[in-house]
Short mmCIF file of C-alpha atoms and ligand atoms in Angstrom, two decimals:
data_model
loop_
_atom_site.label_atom_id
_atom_site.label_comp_id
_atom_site.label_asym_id
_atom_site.label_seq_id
_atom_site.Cartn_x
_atom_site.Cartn_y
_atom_site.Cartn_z
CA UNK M 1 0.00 0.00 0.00
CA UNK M 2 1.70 3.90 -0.64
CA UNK M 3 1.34 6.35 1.73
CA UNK M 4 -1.24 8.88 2.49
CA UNK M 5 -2.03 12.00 3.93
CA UNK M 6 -5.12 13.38 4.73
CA UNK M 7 -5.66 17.05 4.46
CA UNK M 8 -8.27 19.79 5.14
CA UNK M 9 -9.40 21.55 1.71
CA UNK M 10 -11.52 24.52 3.15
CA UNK M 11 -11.29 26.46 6.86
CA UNK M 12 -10.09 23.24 8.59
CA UNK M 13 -12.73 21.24 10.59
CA UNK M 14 -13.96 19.33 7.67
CA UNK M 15 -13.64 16.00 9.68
CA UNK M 16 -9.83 14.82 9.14
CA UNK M 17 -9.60 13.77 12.59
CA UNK M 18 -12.70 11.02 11.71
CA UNK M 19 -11.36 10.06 8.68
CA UNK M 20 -8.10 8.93 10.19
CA UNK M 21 -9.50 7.27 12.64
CA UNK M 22 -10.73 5.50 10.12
CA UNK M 23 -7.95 4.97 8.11
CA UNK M 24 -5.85 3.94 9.95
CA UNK M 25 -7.00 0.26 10.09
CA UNK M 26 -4.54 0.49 7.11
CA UNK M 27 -1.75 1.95 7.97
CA UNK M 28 1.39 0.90 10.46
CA UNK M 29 2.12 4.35 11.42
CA UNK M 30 0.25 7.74 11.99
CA UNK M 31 2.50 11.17 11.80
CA UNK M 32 1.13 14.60 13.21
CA UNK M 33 3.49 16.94 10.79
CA UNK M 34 3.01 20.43 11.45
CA UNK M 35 0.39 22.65 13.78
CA UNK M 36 -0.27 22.61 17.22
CA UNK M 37 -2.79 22.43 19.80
CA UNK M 38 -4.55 25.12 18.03
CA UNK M 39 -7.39 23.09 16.87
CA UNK M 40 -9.37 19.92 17.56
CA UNK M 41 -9.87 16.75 15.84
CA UNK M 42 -12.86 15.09 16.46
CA UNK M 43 -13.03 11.01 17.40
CA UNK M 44 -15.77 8.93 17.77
CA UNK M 45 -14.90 5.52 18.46
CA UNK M 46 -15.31 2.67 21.13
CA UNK M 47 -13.04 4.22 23.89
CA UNK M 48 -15.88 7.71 23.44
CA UNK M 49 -15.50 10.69 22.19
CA UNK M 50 -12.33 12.66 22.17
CA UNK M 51 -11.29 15.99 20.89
CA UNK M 52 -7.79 15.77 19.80
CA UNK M 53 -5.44 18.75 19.75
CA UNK M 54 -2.08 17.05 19.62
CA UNK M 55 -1.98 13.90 19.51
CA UNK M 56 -2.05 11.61 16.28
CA UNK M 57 -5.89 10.23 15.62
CA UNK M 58 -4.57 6.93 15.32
CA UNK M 59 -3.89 6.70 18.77
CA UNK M 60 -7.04 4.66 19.62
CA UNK M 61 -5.56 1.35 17.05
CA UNK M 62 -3.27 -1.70 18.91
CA UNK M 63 -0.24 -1.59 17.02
CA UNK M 64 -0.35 1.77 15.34
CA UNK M 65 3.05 3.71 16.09
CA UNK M 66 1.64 7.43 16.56
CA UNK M 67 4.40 9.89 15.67
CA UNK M 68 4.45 14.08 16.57
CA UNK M 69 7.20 14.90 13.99
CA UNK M 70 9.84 17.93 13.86
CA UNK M 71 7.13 20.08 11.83
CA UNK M 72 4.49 20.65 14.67
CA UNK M 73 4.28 23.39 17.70
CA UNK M 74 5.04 20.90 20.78
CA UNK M 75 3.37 22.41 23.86
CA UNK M 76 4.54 20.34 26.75
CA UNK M 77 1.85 21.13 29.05
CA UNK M 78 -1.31 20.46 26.59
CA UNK M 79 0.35 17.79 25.40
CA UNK M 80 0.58 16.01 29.09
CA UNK M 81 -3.31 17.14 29.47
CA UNK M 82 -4.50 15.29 26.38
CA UNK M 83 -2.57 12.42 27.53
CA UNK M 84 -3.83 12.55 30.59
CA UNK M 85 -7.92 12.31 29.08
CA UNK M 86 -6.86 9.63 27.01
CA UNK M 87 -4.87 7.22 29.27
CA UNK M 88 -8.18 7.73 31.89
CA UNK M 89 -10.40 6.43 29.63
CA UNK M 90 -8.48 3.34 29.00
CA UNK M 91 -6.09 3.75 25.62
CA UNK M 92 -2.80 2.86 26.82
CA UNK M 93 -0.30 5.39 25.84
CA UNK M 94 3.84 4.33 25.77
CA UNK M 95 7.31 5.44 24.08
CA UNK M 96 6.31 2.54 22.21
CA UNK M 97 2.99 4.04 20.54
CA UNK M 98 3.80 7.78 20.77
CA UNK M 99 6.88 8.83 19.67
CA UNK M 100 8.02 12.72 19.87
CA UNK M 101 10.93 14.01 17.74
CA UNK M 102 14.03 14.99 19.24
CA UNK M 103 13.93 18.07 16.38
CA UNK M 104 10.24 19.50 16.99
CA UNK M 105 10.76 23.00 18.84
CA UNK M 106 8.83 23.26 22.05
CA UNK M 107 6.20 25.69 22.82
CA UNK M 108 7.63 27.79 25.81
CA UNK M 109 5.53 28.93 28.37
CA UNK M 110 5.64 33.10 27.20
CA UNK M 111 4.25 31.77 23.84
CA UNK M 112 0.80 31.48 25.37
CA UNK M 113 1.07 35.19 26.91
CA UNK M 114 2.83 36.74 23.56
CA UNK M 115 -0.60 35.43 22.12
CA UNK M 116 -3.03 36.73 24.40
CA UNK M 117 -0.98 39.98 25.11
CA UNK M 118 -0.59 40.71 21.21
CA UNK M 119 -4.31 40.22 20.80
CA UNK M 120 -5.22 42.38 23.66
CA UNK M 121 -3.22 45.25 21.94
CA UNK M 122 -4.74 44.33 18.06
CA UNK M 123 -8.34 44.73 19.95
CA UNK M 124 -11.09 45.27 17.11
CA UNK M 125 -7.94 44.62 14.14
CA UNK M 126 -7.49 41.17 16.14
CA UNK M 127 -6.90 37.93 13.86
CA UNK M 128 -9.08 35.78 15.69
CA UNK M 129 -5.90 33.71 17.51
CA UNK M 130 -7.05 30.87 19.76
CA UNK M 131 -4.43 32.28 22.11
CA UNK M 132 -2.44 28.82 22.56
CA UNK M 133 0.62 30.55 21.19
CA UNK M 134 1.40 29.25 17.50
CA UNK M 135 1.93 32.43 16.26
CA UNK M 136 4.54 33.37 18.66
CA UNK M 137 6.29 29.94 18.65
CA UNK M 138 6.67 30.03 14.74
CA UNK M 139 8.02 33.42 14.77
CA UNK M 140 10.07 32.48 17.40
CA UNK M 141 11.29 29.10 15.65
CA UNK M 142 11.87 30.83 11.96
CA UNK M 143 14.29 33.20 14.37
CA UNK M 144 15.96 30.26 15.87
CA UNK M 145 14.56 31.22 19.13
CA UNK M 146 12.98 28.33 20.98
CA UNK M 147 14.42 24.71 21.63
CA UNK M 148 14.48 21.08 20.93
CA UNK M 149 12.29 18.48 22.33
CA UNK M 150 15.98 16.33 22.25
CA UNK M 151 17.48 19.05 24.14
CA UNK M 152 15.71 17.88 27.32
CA UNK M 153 18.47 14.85 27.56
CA UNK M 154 20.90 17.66 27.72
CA UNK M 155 20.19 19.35 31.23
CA UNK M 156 22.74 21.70 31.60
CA UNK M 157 23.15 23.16 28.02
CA UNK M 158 19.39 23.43 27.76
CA UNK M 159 19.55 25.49 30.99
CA UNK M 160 21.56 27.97 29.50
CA UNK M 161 20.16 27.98 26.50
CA UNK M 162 16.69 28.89 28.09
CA UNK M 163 18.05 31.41 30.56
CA UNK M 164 19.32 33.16 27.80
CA UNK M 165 16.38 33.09 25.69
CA UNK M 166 14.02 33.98 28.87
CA UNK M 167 16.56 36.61 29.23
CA UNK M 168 15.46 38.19 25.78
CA UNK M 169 12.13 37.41 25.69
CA UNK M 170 11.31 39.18 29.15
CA UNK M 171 12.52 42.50 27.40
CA UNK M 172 9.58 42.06 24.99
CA UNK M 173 6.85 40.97 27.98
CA UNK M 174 7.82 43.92 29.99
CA UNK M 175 8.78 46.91 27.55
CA UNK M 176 6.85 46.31 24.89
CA UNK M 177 3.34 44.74 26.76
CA UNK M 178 4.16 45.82 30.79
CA UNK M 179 3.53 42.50 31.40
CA UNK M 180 5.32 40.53 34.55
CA UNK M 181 8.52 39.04 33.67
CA UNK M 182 9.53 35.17 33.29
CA UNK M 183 11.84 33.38 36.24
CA UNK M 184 14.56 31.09 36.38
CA UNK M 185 12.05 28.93 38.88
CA UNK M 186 9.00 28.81 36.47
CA UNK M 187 11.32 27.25 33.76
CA UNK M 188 12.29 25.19 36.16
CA UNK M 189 8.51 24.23 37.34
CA UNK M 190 7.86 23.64 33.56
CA UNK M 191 10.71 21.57 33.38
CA UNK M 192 10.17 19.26 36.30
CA UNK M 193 6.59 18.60 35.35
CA UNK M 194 5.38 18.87 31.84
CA UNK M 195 9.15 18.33 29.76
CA UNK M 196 9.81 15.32 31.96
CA UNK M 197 6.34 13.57 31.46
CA UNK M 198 6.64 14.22 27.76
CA UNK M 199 10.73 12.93 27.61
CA UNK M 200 10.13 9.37 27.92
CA UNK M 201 8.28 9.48 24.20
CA UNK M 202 11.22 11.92 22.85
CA UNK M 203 13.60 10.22 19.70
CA UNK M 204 14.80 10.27 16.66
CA UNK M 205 11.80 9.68 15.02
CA UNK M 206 13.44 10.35 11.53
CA UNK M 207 15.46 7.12 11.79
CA UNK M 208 12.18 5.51 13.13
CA UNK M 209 10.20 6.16 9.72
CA UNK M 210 13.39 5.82 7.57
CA UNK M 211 13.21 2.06 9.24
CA UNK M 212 9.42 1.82 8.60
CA UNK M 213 9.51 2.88 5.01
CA UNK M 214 12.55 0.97 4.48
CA UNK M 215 10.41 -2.48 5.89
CA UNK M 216 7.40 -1.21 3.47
CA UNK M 217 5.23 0.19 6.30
CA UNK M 218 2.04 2.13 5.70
CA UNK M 219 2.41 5.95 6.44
CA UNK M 220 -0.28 8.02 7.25
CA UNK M 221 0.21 11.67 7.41
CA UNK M 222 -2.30 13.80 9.21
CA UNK M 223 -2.92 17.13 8.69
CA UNK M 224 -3.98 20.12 10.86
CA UNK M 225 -6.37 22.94 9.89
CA UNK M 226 -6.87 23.09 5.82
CA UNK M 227 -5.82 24.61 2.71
CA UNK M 228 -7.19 28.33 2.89
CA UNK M 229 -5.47 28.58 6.68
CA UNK M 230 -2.07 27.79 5.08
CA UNK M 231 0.78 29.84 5.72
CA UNK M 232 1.86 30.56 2.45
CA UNK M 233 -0.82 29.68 0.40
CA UNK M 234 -4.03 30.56 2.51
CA UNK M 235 -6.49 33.57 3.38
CA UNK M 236 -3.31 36.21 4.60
CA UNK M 237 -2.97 37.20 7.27
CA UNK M 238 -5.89 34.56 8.71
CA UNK M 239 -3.87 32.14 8.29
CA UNK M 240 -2.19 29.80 10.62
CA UNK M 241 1.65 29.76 11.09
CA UNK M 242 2.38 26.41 9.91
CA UNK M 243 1.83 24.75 6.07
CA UNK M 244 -1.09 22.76 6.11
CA UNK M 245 -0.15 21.22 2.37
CA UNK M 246 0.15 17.67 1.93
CA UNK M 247 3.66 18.82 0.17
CA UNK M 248 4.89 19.97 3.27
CA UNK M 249 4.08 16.47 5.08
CA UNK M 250 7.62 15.04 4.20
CA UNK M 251 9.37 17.90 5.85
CA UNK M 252 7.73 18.45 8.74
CA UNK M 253 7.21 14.68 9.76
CA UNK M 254 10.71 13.88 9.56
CA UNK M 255 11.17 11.64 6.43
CA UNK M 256 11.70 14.11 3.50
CA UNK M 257 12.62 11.93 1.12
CA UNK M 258 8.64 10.03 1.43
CA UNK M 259 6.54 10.02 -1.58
CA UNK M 260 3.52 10.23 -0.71
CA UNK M 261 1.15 8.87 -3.35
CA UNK M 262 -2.48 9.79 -2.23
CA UNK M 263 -3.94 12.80 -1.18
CA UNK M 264 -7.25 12.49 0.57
CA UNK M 265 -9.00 15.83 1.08
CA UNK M 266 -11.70 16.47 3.45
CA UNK M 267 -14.41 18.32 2.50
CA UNK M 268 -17.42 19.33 4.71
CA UNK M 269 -20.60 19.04 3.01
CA UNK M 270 -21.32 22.99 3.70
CA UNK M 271 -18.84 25.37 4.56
CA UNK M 272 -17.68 26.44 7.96
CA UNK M 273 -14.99 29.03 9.20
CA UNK M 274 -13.49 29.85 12.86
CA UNK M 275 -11.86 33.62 13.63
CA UNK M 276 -12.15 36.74 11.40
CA UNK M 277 -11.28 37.31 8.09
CA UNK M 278 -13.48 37.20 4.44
CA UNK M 279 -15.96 34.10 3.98
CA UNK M 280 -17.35 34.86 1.07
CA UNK M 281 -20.13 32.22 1.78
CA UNK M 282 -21.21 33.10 4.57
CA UNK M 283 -24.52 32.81 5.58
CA UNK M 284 -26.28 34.45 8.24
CA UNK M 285 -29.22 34.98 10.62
CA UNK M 286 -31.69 31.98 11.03
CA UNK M 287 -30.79 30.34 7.96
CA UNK M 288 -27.25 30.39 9.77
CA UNK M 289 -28.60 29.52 13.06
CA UNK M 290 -30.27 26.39 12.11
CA UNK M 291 -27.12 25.27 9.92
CA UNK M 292 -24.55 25.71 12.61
CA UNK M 293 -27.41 24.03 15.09
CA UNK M 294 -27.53 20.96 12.48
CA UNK M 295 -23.95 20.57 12.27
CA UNK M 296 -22.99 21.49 15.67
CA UNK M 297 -20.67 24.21 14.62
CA UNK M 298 -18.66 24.83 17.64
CA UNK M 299 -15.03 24.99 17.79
CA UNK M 300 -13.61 21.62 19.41
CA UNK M 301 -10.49 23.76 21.18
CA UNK M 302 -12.32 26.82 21.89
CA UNK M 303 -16.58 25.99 21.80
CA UNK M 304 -16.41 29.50 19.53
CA UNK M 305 -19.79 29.18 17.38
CA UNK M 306 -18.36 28.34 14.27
CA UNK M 307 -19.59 30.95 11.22
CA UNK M 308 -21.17 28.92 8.42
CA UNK M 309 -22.08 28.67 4.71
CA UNK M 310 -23.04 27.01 2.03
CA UNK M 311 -20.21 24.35 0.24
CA UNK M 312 -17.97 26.63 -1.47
CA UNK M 313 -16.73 25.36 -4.94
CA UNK M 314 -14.71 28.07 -6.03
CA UNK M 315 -12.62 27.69 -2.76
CA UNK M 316 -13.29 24.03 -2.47
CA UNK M 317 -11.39 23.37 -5.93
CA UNK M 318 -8.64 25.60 -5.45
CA UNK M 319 -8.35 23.95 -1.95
CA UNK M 320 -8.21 20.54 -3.99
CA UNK M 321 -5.41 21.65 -6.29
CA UNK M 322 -2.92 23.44 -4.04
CA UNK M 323 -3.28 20.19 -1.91
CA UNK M 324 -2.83 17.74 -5.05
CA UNK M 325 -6.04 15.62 -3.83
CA UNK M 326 -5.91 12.70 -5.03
CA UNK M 327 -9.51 11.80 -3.81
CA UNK M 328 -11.77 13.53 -1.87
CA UNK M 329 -14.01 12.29 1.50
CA UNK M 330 -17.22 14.18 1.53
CA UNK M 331 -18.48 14.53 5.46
CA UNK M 332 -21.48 15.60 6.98
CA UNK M 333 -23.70 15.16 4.37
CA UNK M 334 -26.52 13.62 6.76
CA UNK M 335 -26.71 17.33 8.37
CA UNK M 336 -28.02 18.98 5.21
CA UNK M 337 -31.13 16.35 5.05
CA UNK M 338 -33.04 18.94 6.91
CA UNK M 339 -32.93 21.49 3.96
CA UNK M 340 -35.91 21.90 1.31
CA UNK M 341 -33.30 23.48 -0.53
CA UNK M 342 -29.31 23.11 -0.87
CA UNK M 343 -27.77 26.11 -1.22
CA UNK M 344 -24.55 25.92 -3.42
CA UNK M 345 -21.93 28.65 -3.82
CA UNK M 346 -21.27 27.64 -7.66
CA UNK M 347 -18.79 31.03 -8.17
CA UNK M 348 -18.01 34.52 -7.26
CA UNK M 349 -19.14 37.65 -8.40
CA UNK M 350 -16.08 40.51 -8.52
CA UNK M 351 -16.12 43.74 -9.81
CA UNK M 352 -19.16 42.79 -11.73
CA UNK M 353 -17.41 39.68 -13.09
CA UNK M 354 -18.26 36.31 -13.01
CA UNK M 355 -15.54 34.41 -11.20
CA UNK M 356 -14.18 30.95 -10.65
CA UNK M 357 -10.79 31.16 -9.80
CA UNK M 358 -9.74 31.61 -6.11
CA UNK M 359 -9.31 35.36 -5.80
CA UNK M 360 -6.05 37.18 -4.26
CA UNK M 361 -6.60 37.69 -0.14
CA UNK M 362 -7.16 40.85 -0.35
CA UNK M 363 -10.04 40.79 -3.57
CA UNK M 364 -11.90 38.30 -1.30
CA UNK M 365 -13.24 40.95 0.75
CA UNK M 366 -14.78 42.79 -2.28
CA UNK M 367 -16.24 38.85 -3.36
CA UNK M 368 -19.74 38.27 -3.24
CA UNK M 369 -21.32 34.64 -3.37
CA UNK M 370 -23.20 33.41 -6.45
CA UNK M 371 -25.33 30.87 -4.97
CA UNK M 372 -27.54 27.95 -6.85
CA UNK M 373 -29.86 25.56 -5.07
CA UNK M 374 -30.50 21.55 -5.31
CA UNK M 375 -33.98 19.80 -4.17
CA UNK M 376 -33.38 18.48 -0.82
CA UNK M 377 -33.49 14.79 -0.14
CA UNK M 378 -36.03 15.11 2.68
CA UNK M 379 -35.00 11.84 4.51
CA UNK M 380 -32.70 10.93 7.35
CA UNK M 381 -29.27 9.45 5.40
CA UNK M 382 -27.42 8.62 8.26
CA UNK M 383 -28.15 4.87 7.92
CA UNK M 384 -26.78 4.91 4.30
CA UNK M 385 -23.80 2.51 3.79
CA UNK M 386 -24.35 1.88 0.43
CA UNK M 387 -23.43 4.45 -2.81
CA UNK M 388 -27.02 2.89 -4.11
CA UNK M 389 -28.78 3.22 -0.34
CA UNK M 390 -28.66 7.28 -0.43
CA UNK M 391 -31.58 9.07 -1.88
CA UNK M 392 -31.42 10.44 -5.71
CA UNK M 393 -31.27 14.16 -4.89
CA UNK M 394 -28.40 13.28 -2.35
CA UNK M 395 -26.30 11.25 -4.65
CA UNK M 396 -26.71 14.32 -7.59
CA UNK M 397 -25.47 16.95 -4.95
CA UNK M 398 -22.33 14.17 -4.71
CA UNK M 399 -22.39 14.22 -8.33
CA UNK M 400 -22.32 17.71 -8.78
CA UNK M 401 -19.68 18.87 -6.35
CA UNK M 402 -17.77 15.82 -8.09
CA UNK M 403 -17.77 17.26 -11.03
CA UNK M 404 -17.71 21.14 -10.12
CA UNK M 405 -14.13 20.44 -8.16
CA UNK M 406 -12.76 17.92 -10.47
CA UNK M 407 -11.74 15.47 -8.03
CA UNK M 408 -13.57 11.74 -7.07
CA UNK M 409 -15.58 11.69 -4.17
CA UNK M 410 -14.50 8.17 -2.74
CA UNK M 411 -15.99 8.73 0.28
CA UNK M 412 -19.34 9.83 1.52
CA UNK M 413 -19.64 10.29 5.58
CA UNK M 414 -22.74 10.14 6.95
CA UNK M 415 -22.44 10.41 10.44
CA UNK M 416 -19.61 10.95 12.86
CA UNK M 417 -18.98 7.25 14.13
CA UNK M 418 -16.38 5.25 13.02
CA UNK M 419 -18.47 2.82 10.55
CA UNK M 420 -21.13 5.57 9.44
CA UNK M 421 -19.17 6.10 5.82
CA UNK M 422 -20.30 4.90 2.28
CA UNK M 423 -16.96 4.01 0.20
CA UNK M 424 -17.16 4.47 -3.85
CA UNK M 425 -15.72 2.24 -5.88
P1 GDP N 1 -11.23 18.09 12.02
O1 GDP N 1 -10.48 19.09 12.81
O2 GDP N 1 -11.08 18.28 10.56
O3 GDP N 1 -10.96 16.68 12.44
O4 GDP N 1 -12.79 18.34 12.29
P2 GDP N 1 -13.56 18.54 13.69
O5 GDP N 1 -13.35 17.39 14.54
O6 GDP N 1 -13.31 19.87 14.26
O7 GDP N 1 -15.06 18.63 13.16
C1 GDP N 1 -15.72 17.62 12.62
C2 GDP N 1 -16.94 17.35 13.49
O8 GDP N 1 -17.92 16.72 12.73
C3 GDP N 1 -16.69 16.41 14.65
O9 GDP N 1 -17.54 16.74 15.71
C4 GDP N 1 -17.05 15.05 14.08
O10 GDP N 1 -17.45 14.10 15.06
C5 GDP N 1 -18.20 15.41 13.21
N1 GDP N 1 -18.36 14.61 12.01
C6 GDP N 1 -17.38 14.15 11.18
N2 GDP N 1 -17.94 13.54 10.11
C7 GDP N 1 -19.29 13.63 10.29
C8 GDP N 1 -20.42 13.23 9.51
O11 GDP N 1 -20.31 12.68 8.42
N3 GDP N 1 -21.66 13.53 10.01
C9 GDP N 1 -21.85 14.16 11.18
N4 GDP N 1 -23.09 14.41 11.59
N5 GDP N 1 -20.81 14.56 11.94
C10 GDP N 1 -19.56 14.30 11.50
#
């Protein structure tokens, strides 16, 4: 079997976390590769339900190695909490099934507060952060300033290395934002509790999946967030900090010289979108209300009402091409089976043009939606297993999203437990 990643194609929240859960029946290994715990994956399974911030989805399979490679934002201290909600409801959790690599930077503790502080200032301009510090640790890691998660087997040197980085970072907290500065004692409370509960999972994870692709394992890559968040080629500035491509998954799990051969995107059957910036979609008032009520549309880190829309193509299928999709997985459609009417954003309407390529950032704001409608299906879908089982009207809105983003739609989720999914041949 080749490897895979599975990718967001819209906002983010379009289900990855379910479909690799679900995947990963396949696979031998499961790599986080870039991100933090800036956003929540959503699993259903036997052990409950679990929102995921950090750790790999494929945590919940005997036998699946579950890998946090050099690309993501390792926070110590959510880390150790997440661990904590998973080992007490029974999945066992060892250096054996989670590995951490010795190159991913760490979150420091003043990420958190250059977060919250920075929004503070921004007030009404703010970006819509979730405050867990991403932005600040990227910034901080593209400058070199942060450290290693291998570092921790080096206690003296890493010592020194983080006095001298508190030393420069309390000249920012203070003079720039008033705010209290760090001590030599609260590294060393982070150090004693968090770092050493995480150390026991920390290796070279690189020569782990250099092994495992070498022995013809199954890689799974799993992505944070989705396309339009990405750093480089997202919404800027609401963006994230981190690449959210399935190109980037080589890098920033450790094994850059992996091919990785298909591309699942996740699609949401509607649109959704968390924190500020242009959504040319978006829907509001009642018709918004009973959408986001339908869906649950709350954030999984945060509990933020999600804003919401109708499915998107023009971002959808540039979404699908920056990521290189090979296939698509189409969840949620059992939430739209309340609709008379399916509302479809089929393009965009810009300075009085038609348009169906993904504008620049800054022309999105200027965007308005064009929007068609499908007849509804009128029935509850979420028993559907089969392609043949879902109504007509459901299976031409499959059709036509198929078509409109030029991409198969292998899979059709129906529901948010593990088995509610109808695969295409
Ligand atoms: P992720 O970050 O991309 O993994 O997405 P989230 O976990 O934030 O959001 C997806 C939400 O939708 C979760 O609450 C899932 O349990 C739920 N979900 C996923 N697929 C389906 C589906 O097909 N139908 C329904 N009703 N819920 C789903």
């Amino acid at each position: 079997m080749a490897n895979c990643a599975i990718v967001g194609i819209n906002w983010g929240d379009e289900g990855k976390g379910r479909m690799v859960d679900l995947m990963t029946e396949n696979y031998d290994v499961v790599v986080r590769f870039q991100g933090g715990g800036n956003a929540g994956h959503t699993v259903i399974n036997e052990h409950g339900k679990f929102a995921l911030h950090l750790l790999p989805s494929g945590i919940f399979r005997d036998g699946v190695v579950n890998i946090l490679g050099n690309g993501v934002a390792l926070d110590p201290e959510s880390l150790v909490r997440e661990m904590n909600e998973v080992v007490e409801k029974g999945v066992p959790l060892t250096p054996d099934n989670l590995k951490i690599s010795e190159r991913a930077s760490l979150l420091l503790p003043w990420h958190r507060d250059m977060d919250e502080l920075e929004e503070r200032r921004l007030a009404d301009k703010k970006y819509g952060s979730t405050k867990q510090g991403i932005a600040p640790f990227y910034s901080d890691k593209y400058q070199k300033k942060t450290v290693l998660a291998g570092e921790l087997f080096y206690p003296e040197e890493l010592r020194n290395h983080l006095r001298s980085l508190m030393e420069w970072k309390n000249l920012t907290l203070t003079k720039v934002y008033g705010a209290e500065p760090y001590t030599e004692q609260m590294i060393e409370d982070w150090l004693n509790n968090a770092c050493e509960k995480i150390k026991p999972h920390v290796c070279d994870t690189g020569a782990f999946l250099k092994k495992a692709q070498k022995e013809g394992k199954n890689i799974l890559f799993e992505a944070q967030l989705g396309s339009l968040r990405d750093l480089d080629y997202g919404i800027h500035p609401y963006t994230t900090s981190s690449n959210t491509m399935a190109a980037y998954a080589p890098i920033g799990s450790g094994l850059p010289s992996a091919k990785i051969e298909d591309v699942i995107g996740v699609v949401k059957a509607y649109s959704t979108c968390v924190g500020e910036g242009p959504f040319v979609c978006e829907m509001f008032g009642e018709e918004a209300d009973k959408l986001r009520e339908a869906g649950f549309e709350y954030g999984a880190k945060t509990g933020r009402p999600r804003r919401v829309g109708p499915l998107d193509i023009v971002a959808t299928r540039y979404g699908v091409e920056v990521q290189a999709a090979t296939c698509i997985a189409l969840t949620k459609l059992d939430v739209l089976s309340y609709m008379d009417r399916i509302p479809v954003c089929t393009h965009y309407k810009l300075n009085g043009q038609i348009v169906d390529d993904f504008p620049f950032p800054v022309a999105l704001a200027k965007s308005e939606p064009v929007v068609e409608y499908f007849d509804g299906w009128g029935t509850d879908i979420s028993s559907c297993r089969k392609w043949e089982e879902l109504p007509e009207n459901a299976r031409k809105y499959v059709l036509f999203v198929e078509k409109e983003i030029g991409c198969p739609i292998k899979y059709v989720s129906v529901g948010p437990e593990r088995d509610s999914i109808i695969v295409r041949d």
